[in-house]
mmCIF file of C-alpha atoms in Angstrom:
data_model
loop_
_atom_site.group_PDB
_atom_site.id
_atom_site.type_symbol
_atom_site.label_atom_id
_atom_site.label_comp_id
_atom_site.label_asym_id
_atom_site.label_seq_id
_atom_site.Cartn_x
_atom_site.Cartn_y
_atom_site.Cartn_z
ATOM 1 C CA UNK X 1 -1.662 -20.235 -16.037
ATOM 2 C CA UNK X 2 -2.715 -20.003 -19.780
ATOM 3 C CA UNK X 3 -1.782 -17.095 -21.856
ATOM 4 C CA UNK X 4 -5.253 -15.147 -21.973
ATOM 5 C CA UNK X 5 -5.224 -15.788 -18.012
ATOM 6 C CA UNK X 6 -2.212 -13.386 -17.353
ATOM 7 C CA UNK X 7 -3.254 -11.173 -14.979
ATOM 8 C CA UNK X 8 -2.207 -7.018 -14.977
ATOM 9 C CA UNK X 9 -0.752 -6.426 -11.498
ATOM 10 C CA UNK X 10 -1.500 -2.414 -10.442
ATOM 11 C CA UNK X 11 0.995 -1.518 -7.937
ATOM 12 C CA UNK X 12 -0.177 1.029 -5.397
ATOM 13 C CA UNK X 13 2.547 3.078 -3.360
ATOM 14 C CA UNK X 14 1.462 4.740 0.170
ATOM 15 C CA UNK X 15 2.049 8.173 1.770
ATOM 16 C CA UNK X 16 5.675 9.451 1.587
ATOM 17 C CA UNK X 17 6.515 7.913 -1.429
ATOM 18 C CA UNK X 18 5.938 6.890 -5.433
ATOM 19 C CA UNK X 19 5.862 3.625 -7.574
ATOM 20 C CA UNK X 20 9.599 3.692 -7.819
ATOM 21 C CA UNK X 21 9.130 2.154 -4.265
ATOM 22 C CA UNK X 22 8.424 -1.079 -6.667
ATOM 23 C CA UNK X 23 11.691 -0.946 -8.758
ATOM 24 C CA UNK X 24 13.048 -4.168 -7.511
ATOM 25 C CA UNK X 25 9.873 -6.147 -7.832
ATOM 26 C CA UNK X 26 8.550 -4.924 -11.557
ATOM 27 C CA UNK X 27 11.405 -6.561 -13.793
ATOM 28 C CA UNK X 28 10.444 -9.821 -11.559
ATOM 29 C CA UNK X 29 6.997 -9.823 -12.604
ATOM 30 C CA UNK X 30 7.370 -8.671 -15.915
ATOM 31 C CA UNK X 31 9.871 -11.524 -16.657
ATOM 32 C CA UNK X 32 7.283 -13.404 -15.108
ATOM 33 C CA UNK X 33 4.685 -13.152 -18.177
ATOM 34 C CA UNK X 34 2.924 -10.602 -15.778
ATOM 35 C CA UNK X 35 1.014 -6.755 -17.030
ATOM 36 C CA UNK X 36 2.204 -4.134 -14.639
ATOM 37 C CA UNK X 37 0.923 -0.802 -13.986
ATOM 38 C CA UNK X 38 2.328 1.268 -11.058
ATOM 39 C CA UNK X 39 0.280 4.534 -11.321
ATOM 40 C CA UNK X 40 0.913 7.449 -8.646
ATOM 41 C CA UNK X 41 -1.501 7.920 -6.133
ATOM 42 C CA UNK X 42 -2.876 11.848 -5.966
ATOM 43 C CA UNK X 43 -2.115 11.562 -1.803
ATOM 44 C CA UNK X 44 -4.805 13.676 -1.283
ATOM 45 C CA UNK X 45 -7.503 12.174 0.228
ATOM 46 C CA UNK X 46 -8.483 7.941 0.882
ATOM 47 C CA UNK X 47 -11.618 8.379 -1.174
ATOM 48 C CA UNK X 48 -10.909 10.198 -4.104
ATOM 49 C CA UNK X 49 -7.279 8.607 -4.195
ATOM 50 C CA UNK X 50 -9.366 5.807 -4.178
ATOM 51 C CA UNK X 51 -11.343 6.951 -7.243
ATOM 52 C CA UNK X 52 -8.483 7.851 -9.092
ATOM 53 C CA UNK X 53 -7.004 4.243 -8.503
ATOM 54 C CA UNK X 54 -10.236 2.675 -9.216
ATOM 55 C CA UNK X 55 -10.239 4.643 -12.502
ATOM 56 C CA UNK X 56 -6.994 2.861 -13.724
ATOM 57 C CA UNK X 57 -8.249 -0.088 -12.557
ATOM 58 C CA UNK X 58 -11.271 0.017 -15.110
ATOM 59 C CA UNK X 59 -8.725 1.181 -18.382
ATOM 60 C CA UNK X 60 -7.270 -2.168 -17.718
ATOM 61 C CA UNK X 61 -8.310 -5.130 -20.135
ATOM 62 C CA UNK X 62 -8.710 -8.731 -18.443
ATOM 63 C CA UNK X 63 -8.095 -9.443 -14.532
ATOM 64 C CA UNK X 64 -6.209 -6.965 -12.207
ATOM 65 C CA UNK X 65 -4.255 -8.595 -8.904
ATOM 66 C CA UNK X 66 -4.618 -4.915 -6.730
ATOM 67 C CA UNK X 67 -1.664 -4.426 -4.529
ATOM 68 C CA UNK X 68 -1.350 -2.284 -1.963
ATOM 69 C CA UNK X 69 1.777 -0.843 -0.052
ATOM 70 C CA UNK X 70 1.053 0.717 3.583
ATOM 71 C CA UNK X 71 -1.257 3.742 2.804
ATOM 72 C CA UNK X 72 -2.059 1.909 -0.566
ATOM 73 C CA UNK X 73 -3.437 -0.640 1.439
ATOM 74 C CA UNK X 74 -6.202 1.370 2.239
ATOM 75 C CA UNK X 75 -6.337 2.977 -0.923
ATOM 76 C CA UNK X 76 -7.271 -0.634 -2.234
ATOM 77 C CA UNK X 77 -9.570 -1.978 0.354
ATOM 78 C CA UNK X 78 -11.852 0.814 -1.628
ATOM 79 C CA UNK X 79 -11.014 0.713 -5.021
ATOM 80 C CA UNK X 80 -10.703 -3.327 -5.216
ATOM 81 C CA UNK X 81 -14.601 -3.513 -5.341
ATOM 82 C CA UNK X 82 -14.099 -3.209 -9.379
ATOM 83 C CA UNK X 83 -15.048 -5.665 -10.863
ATOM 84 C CA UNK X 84 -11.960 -7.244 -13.093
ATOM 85 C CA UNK X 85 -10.110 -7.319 -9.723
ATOM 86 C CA UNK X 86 -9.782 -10.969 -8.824
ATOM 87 C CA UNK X 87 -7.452 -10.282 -5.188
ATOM 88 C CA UNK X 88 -6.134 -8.024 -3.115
ATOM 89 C CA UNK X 89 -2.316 -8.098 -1.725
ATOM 90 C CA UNK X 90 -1.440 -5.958 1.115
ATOM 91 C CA UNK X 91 1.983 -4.990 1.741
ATOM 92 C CA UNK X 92 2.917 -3.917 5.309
ATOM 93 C CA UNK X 93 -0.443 -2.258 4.731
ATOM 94 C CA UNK X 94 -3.693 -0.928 6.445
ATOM 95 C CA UNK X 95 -6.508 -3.100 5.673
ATOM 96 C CA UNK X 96 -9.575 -1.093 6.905
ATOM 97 C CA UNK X 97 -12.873 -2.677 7.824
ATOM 98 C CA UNK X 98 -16.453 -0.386 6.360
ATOM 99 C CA UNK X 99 -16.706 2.653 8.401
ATOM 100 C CA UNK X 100 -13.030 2.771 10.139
ATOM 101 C CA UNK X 101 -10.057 5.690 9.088
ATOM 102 C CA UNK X 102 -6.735 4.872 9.378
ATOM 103 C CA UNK X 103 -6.288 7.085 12.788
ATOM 104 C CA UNK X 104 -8.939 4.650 14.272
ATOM 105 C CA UNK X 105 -7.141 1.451 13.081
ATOM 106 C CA UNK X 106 -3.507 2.965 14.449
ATOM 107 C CA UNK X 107 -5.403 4.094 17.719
ATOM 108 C CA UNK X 108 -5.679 0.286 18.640
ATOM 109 C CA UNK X 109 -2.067 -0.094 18.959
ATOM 110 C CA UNK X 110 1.249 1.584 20.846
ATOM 111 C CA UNK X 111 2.035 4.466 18.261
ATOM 112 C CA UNK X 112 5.410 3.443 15.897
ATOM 113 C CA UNK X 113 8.135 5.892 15.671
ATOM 114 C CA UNK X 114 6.474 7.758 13.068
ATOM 115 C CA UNK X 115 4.350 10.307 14.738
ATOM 116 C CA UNK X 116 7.321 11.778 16.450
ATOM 117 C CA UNK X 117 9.271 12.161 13.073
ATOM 118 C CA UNK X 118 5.858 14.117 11.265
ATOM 119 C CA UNK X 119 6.017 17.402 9.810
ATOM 120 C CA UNK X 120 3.013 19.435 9.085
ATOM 121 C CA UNK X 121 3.214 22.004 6.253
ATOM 122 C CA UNK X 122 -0.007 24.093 4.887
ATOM 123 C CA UNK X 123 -0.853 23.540 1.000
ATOM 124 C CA UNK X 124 -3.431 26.036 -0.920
ATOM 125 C CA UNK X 125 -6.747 24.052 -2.393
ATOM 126 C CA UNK X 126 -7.793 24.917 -5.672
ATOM 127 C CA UNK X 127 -10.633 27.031 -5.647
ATOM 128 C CA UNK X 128 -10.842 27.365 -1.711
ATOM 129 C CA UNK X 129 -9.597 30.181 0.716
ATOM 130 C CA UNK X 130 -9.076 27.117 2.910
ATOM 131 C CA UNK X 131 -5.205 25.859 3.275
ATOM 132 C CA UNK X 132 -4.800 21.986 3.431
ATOM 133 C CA UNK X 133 -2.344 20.277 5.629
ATOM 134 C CA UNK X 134 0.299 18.009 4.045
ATOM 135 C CA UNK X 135 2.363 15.455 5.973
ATOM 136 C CA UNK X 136 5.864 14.351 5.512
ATOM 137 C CA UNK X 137 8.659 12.518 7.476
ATOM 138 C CA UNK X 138 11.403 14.207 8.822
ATOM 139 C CA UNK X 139 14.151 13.269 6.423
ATOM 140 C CA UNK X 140 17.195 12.393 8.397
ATOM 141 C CA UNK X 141 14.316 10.438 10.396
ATOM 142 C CA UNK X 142 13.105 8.348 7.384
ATOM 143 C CA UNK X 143 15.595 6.235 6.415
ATOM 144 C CA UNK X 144 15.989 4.623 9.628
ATOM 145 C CA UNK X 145 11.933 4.552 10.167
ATOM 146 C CA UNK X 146 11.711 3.372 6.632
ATOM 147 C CA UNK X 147 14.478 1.752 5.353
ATOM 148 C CA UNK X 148 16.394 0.770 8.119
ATOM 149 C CA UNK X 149 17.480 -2.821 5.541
ATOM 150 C CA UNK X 150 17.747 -1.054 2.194
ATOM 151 C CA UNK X 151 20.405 0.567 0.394
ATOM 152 C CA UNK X 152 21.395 3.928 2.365
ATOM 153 C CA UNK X 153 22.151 5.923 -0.520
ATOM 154 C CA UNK X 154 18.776 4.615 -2.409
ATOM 155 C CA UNK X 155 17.198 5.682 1.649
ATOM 156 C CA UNK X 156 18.499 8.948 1.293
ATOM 157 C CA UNK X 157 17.452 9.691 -1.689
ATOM 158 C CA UNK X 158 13.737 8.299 -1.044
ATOM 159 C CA UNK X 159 13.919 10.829 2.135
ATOM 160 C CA UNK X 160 14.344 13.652 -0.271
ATOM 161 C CA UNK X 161 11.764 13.037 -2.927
ATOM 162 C CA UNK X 162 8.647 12.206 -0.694
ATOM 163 C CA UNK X 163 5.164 12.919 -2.122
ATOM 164 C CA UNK X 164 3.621 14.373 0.996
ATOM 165 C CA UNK X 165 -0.201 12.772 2.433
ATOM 166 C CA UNK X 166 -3.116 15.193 2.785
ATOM 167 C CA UNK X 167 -3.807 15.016 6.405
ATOM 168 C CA UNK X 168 -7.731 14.574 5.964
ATOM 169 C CA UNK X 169 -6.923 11.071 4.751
ATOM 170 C CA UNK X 170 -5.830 10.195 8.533
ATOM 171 C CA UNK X 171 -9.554 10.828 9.778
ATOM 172 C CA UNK X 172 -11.440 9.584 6.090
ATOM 173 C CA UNK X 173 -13.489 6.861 7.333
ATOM 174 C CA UNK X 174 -13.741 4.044 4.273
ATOM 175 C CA UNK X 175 -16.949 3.126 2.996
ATOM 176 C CA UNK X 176 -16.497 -0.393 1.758
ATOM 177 C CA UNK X 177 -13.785 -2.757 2.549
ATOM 178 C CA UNK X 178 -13.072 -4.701 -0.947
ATOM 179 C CA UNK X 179 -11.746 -7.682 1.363
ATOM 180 C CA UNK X 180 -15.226 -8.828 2.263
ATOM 181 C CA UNK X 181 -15.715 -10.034 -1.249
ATOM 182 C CA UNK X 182 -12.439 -10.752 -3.075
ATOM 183 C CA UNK X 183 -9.897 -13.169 -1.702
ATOM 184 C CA UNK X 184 -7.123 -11.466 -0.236
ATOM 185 C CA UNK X 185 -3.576 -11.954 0.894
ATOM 186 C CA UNK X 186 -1.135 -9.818 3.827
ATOM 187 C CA UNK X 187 2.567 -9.183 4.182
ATOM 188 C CA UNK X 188 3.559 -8.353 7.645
ATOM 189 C CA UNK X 189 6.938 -6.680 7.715
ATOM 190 C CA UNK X 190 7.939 -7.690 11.463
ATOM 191 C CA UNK X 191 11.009 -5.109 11.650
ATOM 192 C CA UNK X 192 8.937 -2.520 10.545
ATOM 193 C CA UNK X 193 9.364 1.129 12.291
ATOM 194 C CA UNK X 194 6.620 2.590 10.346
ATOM 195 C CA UNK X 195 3.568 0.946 10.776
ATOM 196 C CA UNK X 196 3.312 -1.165 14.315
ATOM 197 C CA UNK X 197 3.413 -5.099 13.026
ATOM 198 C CA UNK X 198 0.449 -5.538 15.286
ATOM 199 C CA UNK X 199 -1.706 -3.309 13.057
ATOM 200 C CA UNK X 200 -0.970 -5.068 9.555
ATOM 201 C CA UNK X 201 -1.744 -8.321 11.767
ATOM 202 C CA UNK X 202 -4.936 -7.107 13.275
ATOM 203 C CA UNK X 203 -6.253 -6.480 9.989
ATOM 204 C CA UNK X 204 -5.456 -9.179 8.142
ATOM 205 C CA UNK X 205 -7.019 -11.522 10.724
ATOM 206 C CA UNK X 206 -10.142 -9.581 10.939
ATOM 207 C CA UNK X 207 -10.011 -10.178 6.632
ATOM 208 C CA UNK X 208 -9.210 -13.806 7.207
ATOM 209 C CA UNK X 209 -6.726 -13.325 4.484
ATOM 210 C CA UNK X 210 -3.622 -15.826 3.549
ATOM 211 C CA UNK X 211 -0.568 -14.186 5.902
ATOM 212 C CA UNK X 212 3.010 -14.331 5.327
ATOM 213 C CA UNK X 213 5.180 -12.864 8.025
ATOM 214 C CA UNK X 214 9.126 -11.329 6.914
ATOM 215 C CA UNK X 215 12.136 -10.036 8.745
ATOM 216 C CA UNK X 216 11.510 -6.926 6.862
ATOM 217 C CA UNK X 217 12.154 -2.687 6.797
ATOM 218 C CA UNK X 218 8.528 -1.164 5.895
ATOM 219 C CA UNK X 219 10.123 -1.019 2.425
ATOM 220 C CA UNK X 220 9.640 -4.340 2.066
ATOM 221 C CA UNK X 221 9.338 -4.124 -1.888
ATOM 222 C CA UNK X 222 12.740 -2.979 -2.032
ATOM 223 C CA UNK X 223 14.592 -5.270 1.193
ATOM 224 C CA UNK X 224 12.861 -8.536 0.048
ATOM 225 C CA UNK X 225 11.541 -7.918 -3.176
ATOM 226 C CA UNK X 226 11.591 -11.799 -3.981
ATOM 227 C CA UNK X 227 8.971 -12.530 -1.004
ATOM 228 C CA UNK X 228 6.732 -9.674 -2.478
ATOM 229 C CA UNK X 229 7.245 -11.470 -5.865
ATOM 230 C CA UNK X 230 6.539 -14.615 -4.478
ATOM 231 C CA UNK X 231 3.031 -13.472 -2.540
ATOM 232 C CA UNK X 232 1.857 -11.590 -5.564
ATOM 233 C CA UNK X 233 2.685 -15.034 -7.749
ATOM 234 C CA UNK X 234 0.416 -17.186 -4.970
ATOM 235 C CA UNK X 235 -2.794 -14.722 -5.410
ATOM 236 C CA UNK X 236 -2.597 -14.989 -9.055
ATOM 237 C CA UNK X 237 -1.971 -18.677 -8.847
ATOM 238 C CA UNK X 238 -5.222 -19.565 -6.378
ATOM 239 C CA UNK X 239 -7.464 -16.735 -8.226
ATOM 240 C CA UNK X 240 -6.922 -17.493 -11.876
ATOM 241 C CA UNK X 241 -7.113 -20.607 -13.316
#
């Protein structure tokens, strides 16, 4: 890949958690000759989370590989429809067709352990007398959900310091899916607890994208960071030349 080819990579965490999520696969790709940005995603709604991402995503010079981590996989199928992204890599993620929320896409399949392990707490909105609804995991529930193959005292510690989801962004339906027109690849994690397998499979078939199946926690970035590496490496490889 020549030198002005280098792509910026722009990490996108999900619900539940922040870009430190990526901490084993950043010094890879950085040693790698790669740009990486790993901004933190607002969690408060798929289409302005989306707009904040797809703001970064313009401050960035040259060609952006958009990766997406469960929740973030969403977040991407809308904000990859900038222009200097050249593909999409979804990480144990949702990739959402145009017109489908992510309680739709789950509804498909047998629930996953998650929705038992939920907690619901009210939020004030700015400017509102309405109260918002955030969601978190249960935290002696999340490290076996989430990261039943990483490092337990790195788990607990991720089960402490969650950045809760705005509950509207379960029933937000997407209005584009960024799939359709750039070339995309999908992790399955097949031990996940989080997100049912089937789900990350269903939508990455219905994207036709390049599929790579691992033995793999829903943490995947942090159990088999090298395979994350690895993916990210082949959609840089086919889309940049």
């Amino acid at each position: 890949m020549s030198r002005h080819a280098r792509p910026t990579v722009v990490l996108v965490h999900g619900a539940f958690a922040d870009a430190s999520g990526f901490a084993r696969v950043i010094p890879e790709l950085t040693a790698a000759g790669m740009e990486v940005v790993a901004p933190a995603v607002p969690n408060r709604g798929l289409v302005d989370d989306a707009a904040y991402i797809a703001s970064v995503i313009r401050a960035v010079e040259g060609p952006v590989i958009l990766v997406g981590h469960s929740y973030g996989g969403a977040v991407i199928t809308l904000a990859g429809t900038e222009d200097n992204v050249r593909a999409l890599v979804y990480l144990a993620g949702y990739a959402l067709e145009e017109g489908e929320s992510l309680g739709e896409l789950q509804g498909r399949f047998p629930a996953s352990g998650l929705a038992d392990a939920l907690v619901r707490t009210p939020f004030p909105v700015a400017g509102s007398t309405e109260t918002g609804i955030d969601v978190s995991v249960e935290p002696e529930k999340f490290p076996a959900l989430f990261a039943a193959d990483v490092d337990p005292e790195t788990a607990a510690v991720l089960a402490v310091s969650q950045r809760p989801l705005a509950a509207r962004a379960f029933a937000e339906a997407a209005p584009v899916a960024a799939w359709r027109t750039k070339p995309s690849w999908g992790l399955v994690a097949t031990s996940d607890r989080t997100i049912n397998p089937d789900v990350e499979r269903y939508g990455y078939e219905r994207a036709g994208m390049t599929t790579v199946e691992v033995d793999s926690s829903h943490l995947v970035m942090l159990a088999q960071p090298r395979a994350v590496v690895e993916l990210i490496q082949d959609a840089a490889r086919a889309t940049l030349r």
